[in-house]
XYZ file of C-alpha atoms in Angstrom:
553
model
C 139.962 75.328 79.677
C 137.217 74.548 82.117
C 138.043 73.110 85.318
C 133.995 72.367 85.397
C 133.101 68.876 85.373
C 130.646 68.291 82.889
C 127.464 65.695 81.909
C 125.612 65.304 78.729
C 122.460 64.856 78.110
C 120.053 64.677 75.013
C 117.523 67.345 76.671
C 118.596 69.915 79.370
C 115.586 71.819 80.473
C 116.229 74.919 82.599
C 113.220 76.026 85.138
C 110.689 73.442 86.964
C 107.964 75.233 86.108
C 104.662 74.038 84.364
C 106.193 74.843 80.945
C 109.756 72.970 81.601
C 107.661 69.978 83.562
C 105.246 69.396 80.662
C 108.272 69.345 78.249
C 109.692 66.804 80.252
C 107.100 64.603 80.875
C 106.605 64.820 77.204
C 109.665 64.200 76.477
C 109.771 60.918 78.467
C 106.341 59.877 77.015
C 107.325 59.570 73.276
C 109.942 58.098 74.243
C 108.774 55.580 76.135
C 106.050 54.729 74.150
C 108.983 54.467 70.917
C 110.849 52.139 73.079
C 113.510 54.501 72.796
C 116.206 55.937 75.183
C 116.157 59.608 75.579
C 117.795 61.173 78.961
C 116.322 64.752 80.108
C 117.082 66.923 82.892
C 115.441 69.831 84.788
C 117.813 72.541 86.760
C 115.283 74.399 89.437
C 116.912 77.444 90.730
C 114.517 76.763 94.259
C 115.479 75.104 96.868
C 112.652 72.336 95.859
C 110.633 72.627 93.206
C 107.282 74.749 93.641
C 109.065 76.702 95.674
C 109.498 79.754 93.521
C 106.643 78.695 91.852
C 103.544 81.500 92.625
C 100.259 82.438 90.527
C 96.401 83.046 91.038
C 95.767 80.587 90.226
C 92.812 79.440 88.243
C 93.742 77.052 85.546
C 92.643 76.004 82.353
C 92.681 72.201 82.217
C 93.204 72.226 78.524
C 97.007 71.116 78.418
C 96.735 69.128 81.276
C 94.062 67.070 79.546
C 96.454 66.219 76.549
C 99.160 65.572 78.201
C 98.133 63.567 81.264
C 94.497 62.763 80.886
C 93.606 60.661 84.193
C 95.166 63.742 86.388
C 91.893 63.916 88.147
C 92.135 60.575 89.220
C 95.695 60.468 90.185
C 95.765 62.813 93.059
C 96.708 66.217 91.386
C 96.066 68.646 94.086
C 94.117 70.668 91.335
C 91.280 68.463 91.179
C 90.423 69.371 94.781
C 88.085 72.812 93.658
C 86.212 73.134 90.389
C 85.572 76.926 89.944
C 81.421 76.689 90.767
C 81.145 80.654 90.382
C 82.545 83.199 88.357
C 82.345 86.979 89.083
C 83.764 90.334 87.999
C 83.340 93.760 89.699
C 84.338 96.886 89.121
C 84.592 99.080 91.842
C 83.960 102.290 93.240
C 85.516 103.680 96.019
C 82.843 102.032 98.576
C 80.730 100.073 96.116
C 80.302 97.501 93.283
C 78.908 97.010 89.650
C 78.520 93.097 89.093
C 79.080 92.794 85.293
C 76.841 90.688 83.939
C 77.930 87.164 82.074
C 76.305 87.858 78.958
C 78.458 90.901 78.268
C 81.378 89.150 78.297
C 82.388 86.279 75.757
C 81.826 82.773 76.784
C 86.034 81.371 77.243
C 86.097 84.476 80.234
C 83.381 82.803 82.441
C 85.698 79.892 83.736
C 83.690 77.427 83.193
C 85.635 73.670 83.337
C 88.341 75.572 85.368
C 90.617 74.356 89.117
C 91.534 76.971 91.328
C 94.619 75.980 93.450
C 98.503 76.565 94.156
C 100.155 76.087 90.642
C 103.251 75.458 93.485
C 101.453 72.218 94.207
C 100.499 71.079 91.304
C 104.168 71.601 89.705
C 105.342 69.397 92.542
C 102.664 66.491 91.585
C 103.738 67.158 87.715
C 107.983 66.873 89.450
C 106.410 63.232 90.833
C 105.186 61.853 87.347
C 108.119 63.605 85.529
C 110.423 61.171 87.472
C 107.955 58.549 87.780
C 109.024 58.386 83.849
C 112.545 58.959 84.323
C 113.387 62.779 84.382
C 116.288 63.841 86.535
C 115.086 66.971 88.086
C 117.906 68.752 90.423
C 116.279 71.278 92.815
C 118.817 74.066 94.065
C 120.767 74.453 91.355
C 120.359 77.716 89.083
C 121.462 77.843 85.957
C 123.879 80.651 85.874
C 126.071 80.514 82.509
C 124.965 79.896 79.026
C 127.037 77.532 76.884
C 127.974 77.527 73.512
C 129.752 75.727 70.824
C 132.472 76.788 67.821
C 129.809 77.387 65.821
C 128.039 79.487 68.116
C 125.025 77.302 68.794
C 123.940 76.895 72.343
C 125.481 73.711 73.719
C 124.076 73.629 77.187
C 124.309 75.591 80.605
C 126.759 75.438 83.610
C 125.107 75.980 87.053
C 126.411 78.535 89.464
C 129.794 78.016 91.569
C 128.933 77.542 95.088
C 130.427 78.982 98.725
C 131.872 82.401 96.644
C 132.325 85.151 98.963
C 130.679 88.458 98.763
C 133.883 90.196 97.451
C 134.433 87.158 94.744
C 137.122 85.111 97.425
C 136.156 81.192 97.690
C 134.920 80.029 101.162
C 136.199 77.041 102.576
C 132.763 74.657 101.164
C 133.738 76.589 97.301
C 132.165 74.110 94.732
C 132.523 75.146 91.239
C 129.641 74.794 89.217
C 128.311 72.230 86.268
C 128.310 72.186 82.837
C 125.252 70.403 81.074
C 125.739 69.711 77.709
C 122.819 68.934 75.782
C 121.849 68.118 71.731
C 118.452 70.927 72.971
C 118.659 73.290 75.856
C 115.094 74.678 76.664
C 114.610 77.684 78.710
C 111.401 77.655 80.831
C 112.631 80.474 83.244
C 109.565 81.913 83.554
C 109.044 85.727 83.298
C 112.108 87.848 82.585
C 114.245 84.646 82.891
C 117.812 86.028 83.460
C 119.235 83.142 80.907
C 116.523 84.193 79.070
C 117.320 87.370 78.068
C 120.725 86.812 76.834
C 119.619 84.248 74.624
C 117.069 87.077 72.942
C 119.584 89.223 73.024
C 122.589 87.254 71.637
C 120.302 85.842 68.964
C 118.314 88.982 68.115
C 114.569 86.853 68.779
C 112.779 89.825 69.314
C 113.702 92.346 66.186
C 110.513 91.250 64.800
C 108.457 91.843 67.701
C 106.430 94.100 69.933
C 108.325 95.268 72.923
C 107.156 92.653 76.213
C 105.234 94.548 78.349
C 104.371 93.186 82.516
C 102.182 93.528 85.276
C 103.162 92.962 88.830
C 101.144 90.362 91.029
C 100.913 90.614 94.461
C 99.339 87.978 96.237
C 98.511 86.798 99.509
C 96.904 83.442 101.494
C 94.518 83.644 103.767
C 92.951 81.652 106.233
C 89.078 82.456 106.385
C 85.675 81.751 108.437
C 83.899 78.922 106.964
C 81.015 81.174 107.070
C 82.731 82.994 104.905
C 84.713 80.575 102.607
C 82.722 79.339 99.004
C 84.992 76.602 97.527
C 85.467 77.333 93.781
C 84.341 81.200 94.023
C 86.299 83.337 91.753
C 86.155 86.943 92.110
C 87.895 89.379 89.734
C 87.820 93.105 89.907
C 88.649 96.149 88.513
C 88.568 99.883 88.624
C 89.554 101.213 92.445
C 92.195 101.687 93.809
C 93.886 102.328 90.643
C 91.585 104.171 88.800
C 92.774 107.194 91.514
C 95.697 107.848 89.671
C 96.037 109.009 86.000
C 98.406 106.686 83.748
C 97.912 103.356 85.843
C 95.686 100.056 85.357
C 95.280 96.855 86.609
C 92.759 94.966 89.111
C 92.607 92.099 92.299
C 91.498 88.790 92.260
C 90.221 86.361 94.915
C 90.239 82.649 94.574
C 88.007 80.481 97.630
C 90.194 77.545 97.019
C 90.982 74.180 99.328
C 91.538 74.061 103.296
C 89.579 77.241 104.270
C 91.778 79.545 102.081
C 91.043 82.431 99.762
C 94.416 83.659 97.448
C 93.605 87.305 97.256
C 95.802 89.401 94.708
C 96.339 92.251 92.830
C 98.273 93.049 89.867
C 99.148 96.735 88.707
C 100.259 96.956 85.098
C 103.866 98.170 85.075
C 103.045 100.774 82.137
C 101.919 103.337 85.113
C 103.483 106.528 84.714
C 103.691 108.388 88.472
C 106.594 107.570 89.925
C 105.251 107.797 93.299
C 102.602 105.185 92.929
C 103.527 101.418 94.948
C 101.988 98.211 93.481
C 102.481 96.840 97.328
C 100.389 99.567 98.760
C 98.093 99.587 96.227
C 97.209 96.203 97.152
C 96.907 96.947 100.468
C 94.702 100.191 99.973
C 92.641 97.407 97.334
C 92.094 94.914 100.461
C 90.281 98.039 102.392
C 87.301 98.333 99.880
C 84.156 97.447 102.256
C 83.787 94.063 99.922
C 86.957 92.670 100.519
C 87.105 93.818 103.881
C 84.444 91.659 104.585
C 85.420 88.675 103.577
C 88.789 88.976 104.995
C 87.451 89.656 108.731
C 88.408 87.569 111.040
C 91.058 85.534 108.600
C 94.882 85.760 108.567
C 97.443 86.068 107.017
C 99.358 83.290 106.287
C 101.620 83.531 103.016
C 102.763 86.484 100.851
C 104.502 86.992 97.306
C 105.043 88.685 94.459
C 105.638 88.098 90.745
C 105.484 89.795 87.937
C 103.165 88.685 84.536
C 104.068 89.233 81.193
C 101.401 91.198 79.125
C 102.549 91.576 75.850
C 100.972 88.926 74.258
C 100.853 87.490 70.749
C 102.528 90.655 69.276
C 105.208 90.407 71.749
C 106.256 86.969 71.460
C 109.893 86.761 70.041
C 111.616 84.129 67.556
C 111.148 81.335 69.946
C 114.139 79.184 68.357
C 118.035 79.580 68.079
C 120.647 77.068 67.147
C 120.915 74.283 69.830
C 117.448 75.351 71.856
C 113.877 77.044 72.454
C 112.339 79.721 75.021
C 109.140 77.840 76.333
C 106.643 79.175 78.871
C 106.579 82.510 80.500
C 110.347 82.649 78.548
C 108.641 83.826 75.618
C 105.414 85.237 77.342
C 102.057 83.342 76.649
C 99.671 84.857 78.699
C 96.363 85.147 77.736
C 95.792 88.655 79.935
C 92.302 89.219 79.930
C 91.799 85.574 81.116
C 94.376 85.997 83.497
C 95.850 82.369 82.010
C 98.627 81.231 80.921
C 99.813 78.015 82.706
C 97.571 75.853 79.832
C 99.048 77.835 77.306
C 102.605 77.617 78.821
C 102.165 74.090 79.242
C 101.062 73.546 75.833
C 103.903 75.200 74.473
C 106.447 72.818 76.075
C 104.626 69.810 74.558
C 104.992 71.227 71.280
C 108.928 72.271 71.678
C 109.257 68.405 73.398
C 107.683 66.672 70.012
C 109.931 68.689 68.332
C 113.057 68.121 69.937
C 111.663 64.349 70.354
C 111.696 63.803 66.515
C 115.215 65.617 66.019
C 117.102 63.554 68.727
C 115.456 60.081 66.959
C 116.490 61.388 63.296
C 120.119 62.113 64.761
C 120.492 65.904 64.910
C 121.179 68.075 67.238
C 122.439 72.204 67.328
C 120.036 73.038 65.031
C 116.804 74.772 64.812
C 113.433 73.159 66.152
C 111.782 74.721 63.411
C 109.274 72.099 64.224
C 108.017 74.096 67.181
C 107.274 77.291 65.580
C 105.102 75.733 63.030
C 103.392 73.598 65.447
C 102.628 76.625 67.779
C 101.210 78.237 64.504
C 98.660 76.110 63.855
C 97.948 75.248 67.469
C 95.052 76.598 69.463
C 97.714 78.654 71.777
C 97.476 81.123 68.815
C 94.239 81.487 68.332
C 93.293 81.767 71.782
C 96.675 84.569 71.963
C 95.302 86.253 68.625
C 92.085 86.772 69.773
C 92.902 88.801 72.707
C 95.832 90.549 71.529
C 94.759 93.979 71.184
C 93.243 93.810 74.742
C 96.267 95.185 76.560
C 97.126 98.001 74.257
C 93.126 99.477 73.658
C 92.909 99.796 77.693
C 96.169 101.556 78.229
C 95.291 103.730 74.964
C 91.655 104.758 76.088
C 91.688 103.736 79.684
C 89.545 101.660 81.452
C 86.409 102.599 80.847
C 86.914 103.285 76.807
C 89.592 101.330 76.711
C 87.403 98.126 78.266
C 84.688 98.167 76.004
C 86.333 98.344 73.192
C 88.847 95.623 74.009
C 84.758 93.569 75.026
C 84.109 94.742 71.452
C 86.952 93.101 69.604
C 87.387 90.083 71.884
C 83.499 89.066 70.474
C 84.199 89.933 66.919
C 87.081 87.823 67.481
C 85.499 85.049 68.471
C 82.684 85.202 66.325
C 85.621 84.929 63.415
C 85.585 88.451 62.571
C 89.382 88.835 62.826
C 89.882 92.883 63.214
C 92.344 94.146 60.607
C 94.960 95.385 62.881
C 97.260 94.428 66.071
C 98.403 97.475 68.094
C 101.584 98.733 69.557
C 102.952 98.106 73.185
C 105.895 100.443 74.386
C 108.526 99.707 77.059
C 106.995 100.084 80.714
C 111.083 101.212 81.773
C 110.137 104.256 79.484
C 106.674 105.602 81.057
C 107.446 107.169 84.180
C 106.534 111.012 84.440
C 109.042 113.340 86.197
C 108.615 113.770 89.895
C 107.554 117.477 89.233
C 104.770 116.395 86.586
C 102.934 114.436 89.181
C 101.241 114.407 92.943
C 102.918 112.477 95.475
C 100.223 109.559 96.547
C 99.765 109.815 100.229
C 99.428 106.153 101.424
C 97.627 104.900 104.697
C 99.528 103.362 107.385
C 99.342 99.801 107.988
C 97.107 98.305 110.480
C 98.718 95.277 111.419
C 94.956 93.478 110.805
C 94.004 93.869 107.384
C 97.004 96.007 106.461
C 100.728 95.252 106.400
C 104.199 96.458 106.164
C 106.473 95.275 103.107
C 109.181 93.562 105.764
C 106.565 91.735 107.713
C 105.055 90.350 104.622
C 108.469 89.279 103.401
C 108.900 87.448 105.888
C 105.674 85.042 105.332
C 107.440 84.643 101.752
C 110.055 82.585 103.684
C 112.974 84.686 101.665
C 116.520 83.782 102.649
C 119.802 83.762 100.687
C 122.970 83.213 101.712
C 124.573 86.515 103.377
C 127.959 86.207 102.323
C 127.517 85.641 98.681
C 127.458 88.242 95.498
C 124.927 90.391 95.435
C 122.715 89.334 92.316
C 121.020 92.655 92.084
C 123.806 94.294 89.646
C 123.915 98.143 88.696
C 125.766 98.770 85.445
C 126.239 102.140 87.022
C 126.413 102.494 90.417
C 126.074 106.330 90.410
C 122.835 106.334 88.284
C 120.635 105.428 91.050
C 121.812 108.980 93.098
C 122.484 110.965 91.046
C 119.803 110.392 87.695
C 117.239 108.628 89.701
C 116.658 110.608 92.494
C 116.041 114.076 91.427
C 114.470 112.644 88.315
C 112.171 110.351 89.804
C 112.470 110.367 93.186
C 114.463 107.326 92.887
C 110.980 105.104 91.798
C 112.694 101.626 93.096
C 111.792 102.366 96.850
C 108.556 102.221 95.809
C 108.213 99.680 92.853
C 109.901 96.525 94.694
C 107.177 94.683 97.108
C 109.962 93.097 99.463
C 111.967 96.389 100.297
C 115.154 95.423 98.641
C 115.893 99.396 97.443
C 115.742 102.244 99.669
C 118.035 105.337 99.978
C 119.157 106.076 103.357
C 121.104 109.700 104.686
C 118.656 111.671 102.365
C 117.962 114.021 105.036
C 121.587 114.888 106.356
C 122.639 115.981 102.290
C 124.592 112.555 101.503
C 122.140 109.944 100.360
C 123.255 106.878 99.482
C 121.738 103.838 97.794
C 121.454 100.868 99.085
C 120.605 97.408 98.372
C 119.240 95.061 100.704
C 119.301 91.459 98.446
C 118.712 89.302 101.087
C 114.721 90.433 100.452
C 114.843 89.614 97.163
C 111.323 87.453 95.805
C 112.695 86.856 92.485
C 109.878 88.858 91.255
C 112.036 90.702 88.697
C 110.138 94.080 89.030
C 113.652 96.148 89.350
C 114.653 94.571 86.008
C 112.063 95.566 84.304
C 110.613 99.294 85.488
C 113.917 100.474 86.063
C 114.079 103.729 83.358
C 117.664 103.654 83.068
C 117.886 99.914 82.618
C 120.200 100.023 85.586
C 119.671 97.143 87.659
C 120.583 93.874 86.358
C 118.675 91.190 87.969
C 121.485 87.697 88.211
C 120.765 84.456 89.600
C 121.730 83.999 93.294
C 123.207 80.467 94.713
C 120.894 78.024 94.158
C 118.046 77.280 96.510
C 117.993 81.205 97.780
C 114.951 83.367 97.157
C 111.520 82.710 98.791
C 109.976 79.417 99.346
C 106.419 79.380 98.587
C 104.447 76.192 100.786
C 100.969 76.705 98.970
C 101.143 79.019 96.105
């Protein structure tokens, strides 16, 4: 028997993202406008919300426009920078090819689009979410998945807090929560640790394409106003990663509000030399003369990382299960080549929240939301997803250059309503690494300090912190794997795949090397979990309110 005290509620919605946000707010709409009482809450694992919150971000005000149509007018932050210019390079090693717009289909060019911190603009969609009545509880993670007799999902229990680092209770112990709800959404986001379980305990994803990622990097900076063009979106592709066989991927830069241009880069985790960094591939990226450029004279002023998933359409699992739904990033709804999915994740919470709406009113609850799966079906999230879906997989078949104008090809035919008679294959990004001895070692410049950093000193602009003394929530199902598999297999890849130097082994050179975890570095951007090739590491939620806190992102 639980000693957990417990509430119930008709909706429990688990992340305070833009998925879990629009299903409140949607949520509270119908049933406001029905008259009819209908209580919904939102867990946030951040210490406020937005604060794990991080993206591009240029957004698609499609969702936004159904579900809250006066936003411009009612002081979203988005509203602030229309995207005025759209622009796509691929680059050499000094140089640049401007693709021209009228080889690309019309829904790439941006046109209609914001560019700003999705962070923000989930805390102004937090504000009308309550506005209508949402409890939304910042710093609480959702740690524990419930379930009933029947095996149903019944709810969630948050973490216990003030647990020791060897399991003891400190003196300020709280045990956690238990939310019991009729529908428990999870809007986790990518590779939500909840998340998983649920696709695993309910099989959601025997019918579907293994979910493939990228890893974003990004960074703020302040620029010169000479500089700075308000709404300018640059994409790009080709360079760095084009110098090493097996990888793909490309940067981004956003001129959005206050002076600022988000720069990223995201390198798709399917890349198969084990030596290869996503961090230091960004920061090789920012030395191309172009970017250089721009960035002169600016600083640094915020860094993160996340990763994306890529799979798309074919990779989407069951997204029901008795008692609840995986909205959002949960399932994966990323339109890649667009680099978009907050309309599409948004969307997709609206249409689980009409759902769950109607059930609650006709008196069930437990059950399926079959609702929401047909809805999605004949929604224009799956066209968009369908048109694009073979995008991914033709690239890392062919390779950029093949690969690319083919995926042009069928993206056109696509949209033109030629539907091509075939969606490809993705396979697991833990399963592409080459052996150490297969591939070069990638030497790596040094970091200037200027234009260049170090992964700790970019960390620290994430504004990481957990709690010292508490379990580590970077788990290893074997503890021995990492030494003695990892290393002389792969030169132990996590050293070099985690942007916040959580994994490094240490006494290499005296004959007894050890591996070692530093958690406290942790960004939540669930890179481990994924490219491990073992399937070693076990990402866990932390207390609530650890992990980075993102002010603009």
């Amino acid at each position: 028997m639980s000693n957990r005290e417990s509430m119930p509620y008709d909706v429990v919605i688990v992340g305070a993202g833009p998925a879990g946000l629009s299903a409140a707010i949607r949520l509270k709409q119908l049933a406001n406008a029905a008259g009819a009482e209908l209580s919904v809450c939102v867990l946030e694992k951040g210490s406020e919300v937005g604060a794990h919150i991080l993206s591009g971000a240029v957004v698609d005000p499609k969702a936004l426009d159904e579900l809250l149509p006066d936003w411009r007018e009612q002081g979203c932050p988005l509203a602030e920078v229309p995207v005025t210019d759209n622009q796509h390079w691929i680059l050499s090693t000094t140089g640049k090819f401007a693709v021209p717009h009228f080889i690309t289909p019309g829904f790439m060019h941006n046109t209609g689009t914001y560019t700003g911190s999705l962070g923000n603009m989930c805390r102004w969609l937090a504000g009308q979410a309550e506005e209508l009545g949402v409890e939304i509880f910042p710093g609480f993670a959702a740690a524990e998945i419930l379930f009933d007799e029947s095996g149903a999902v019944l709810g969630v229990a948050t973490g216990d807090m003030g647990v020791a680092r060897d399991g003891t209770h400190k003196p300020d112990y709280t045990p956690g929560l238990e939310l019991h709800a009729k529908y428990t959404f999870f809007a986790e986001g990518v590779r939500g640790h909840l998340s998983k379980e649920i696709i695993r305990t309910f099989d959601l994803a025997k019918d579907a394409q293994p979910q493939v990622y990228g890893l974003g990097i990004k960074e703020l900076w302040d620029i010169p106003a000479s500089s700075h063009v308000p709404g300018r979106v640059v994409h790009t592709q080709g360079w760095p990663l084009k110098e090493t066989p097996g990888s793909n991927g490309g940067g981004f830069i956003y001129h959005q509000a206050g002076g600022q241009v988000a720069i990223g880069f995201v390198t798709w985790l399917s890349y198969t030399n084990p030596y290869l960094s996503p961090f230091q591939e960004m920061q090789r990226w920012k030395t191309h003369p172009e970017i250089a450029a721009l960035l002169k004279g600016g600083k640094r002023v915020s860094y993160g990382a996340r990763a994306i998933s890529d799979g798309g359409l074919q990779s989407l699992p069951k997204l029901t299960f008795p008692g609840g739904v995986l909205v959002g990033d949960s399932a994966g709804f990323l339109n890649v080549p667009r680099i978009k999915g907050t309309h599409t994740a948004m969307k997709s919470g609206m249409m689980a929240a009409e759902a769950a709406f109607a059930a609650v009113q006709a008196g069930r609850a437990q059950d399926e939301l079959v609702a929401y799966p047909e809805a999605f079906d004949a929604s224009w999230v799956k066209k968009e997803l369908s048109i694009v879906r073979n995008v991914v997989p033709l690239v890392e078949k062919f390779g950029e250059r093949v690969g690319a104008a083919l995926a042009n090809a069928t993206m056109w035919l696509e949209s033109w309503g030629i539907k091509m008679p075939f969606t490809m294959k993705h396979h697991p990004n833990h399963e592409s690494l080459w052996r150490k001895d297969q591939v070069k070692p990638i030497d790596y410049p040094k970091p200037d300090g200027v234009l260049t950093f170090d992964r700790l000193s970019s960390v620290f602009l994430s504004n990481t912190n957990h709690e010292e003394d508490q379990p580590v929530h970077l788990t290893l199902r074997d503890p021995n794997i990492p030494v003695e598999y990892d290393l002389p297999m792969f030169d132990e890849p996590a050293q070099r795949y985690c942007p916040a130097g959580v994994y490094e082994i240490v006494g290499q050179a005296e004959g007894d090397p050890k591996f070692v975890i530093n958690a406290q570095n942790c960004v939540h951007c669930k890179t481990c979990d994924i490219k491990d090739p073992t399937q070693n590491i076990n990402w866990v939620v932390p207390e609530g309110g650890g992990g980075p806190n993102y002010p603009n992102m």
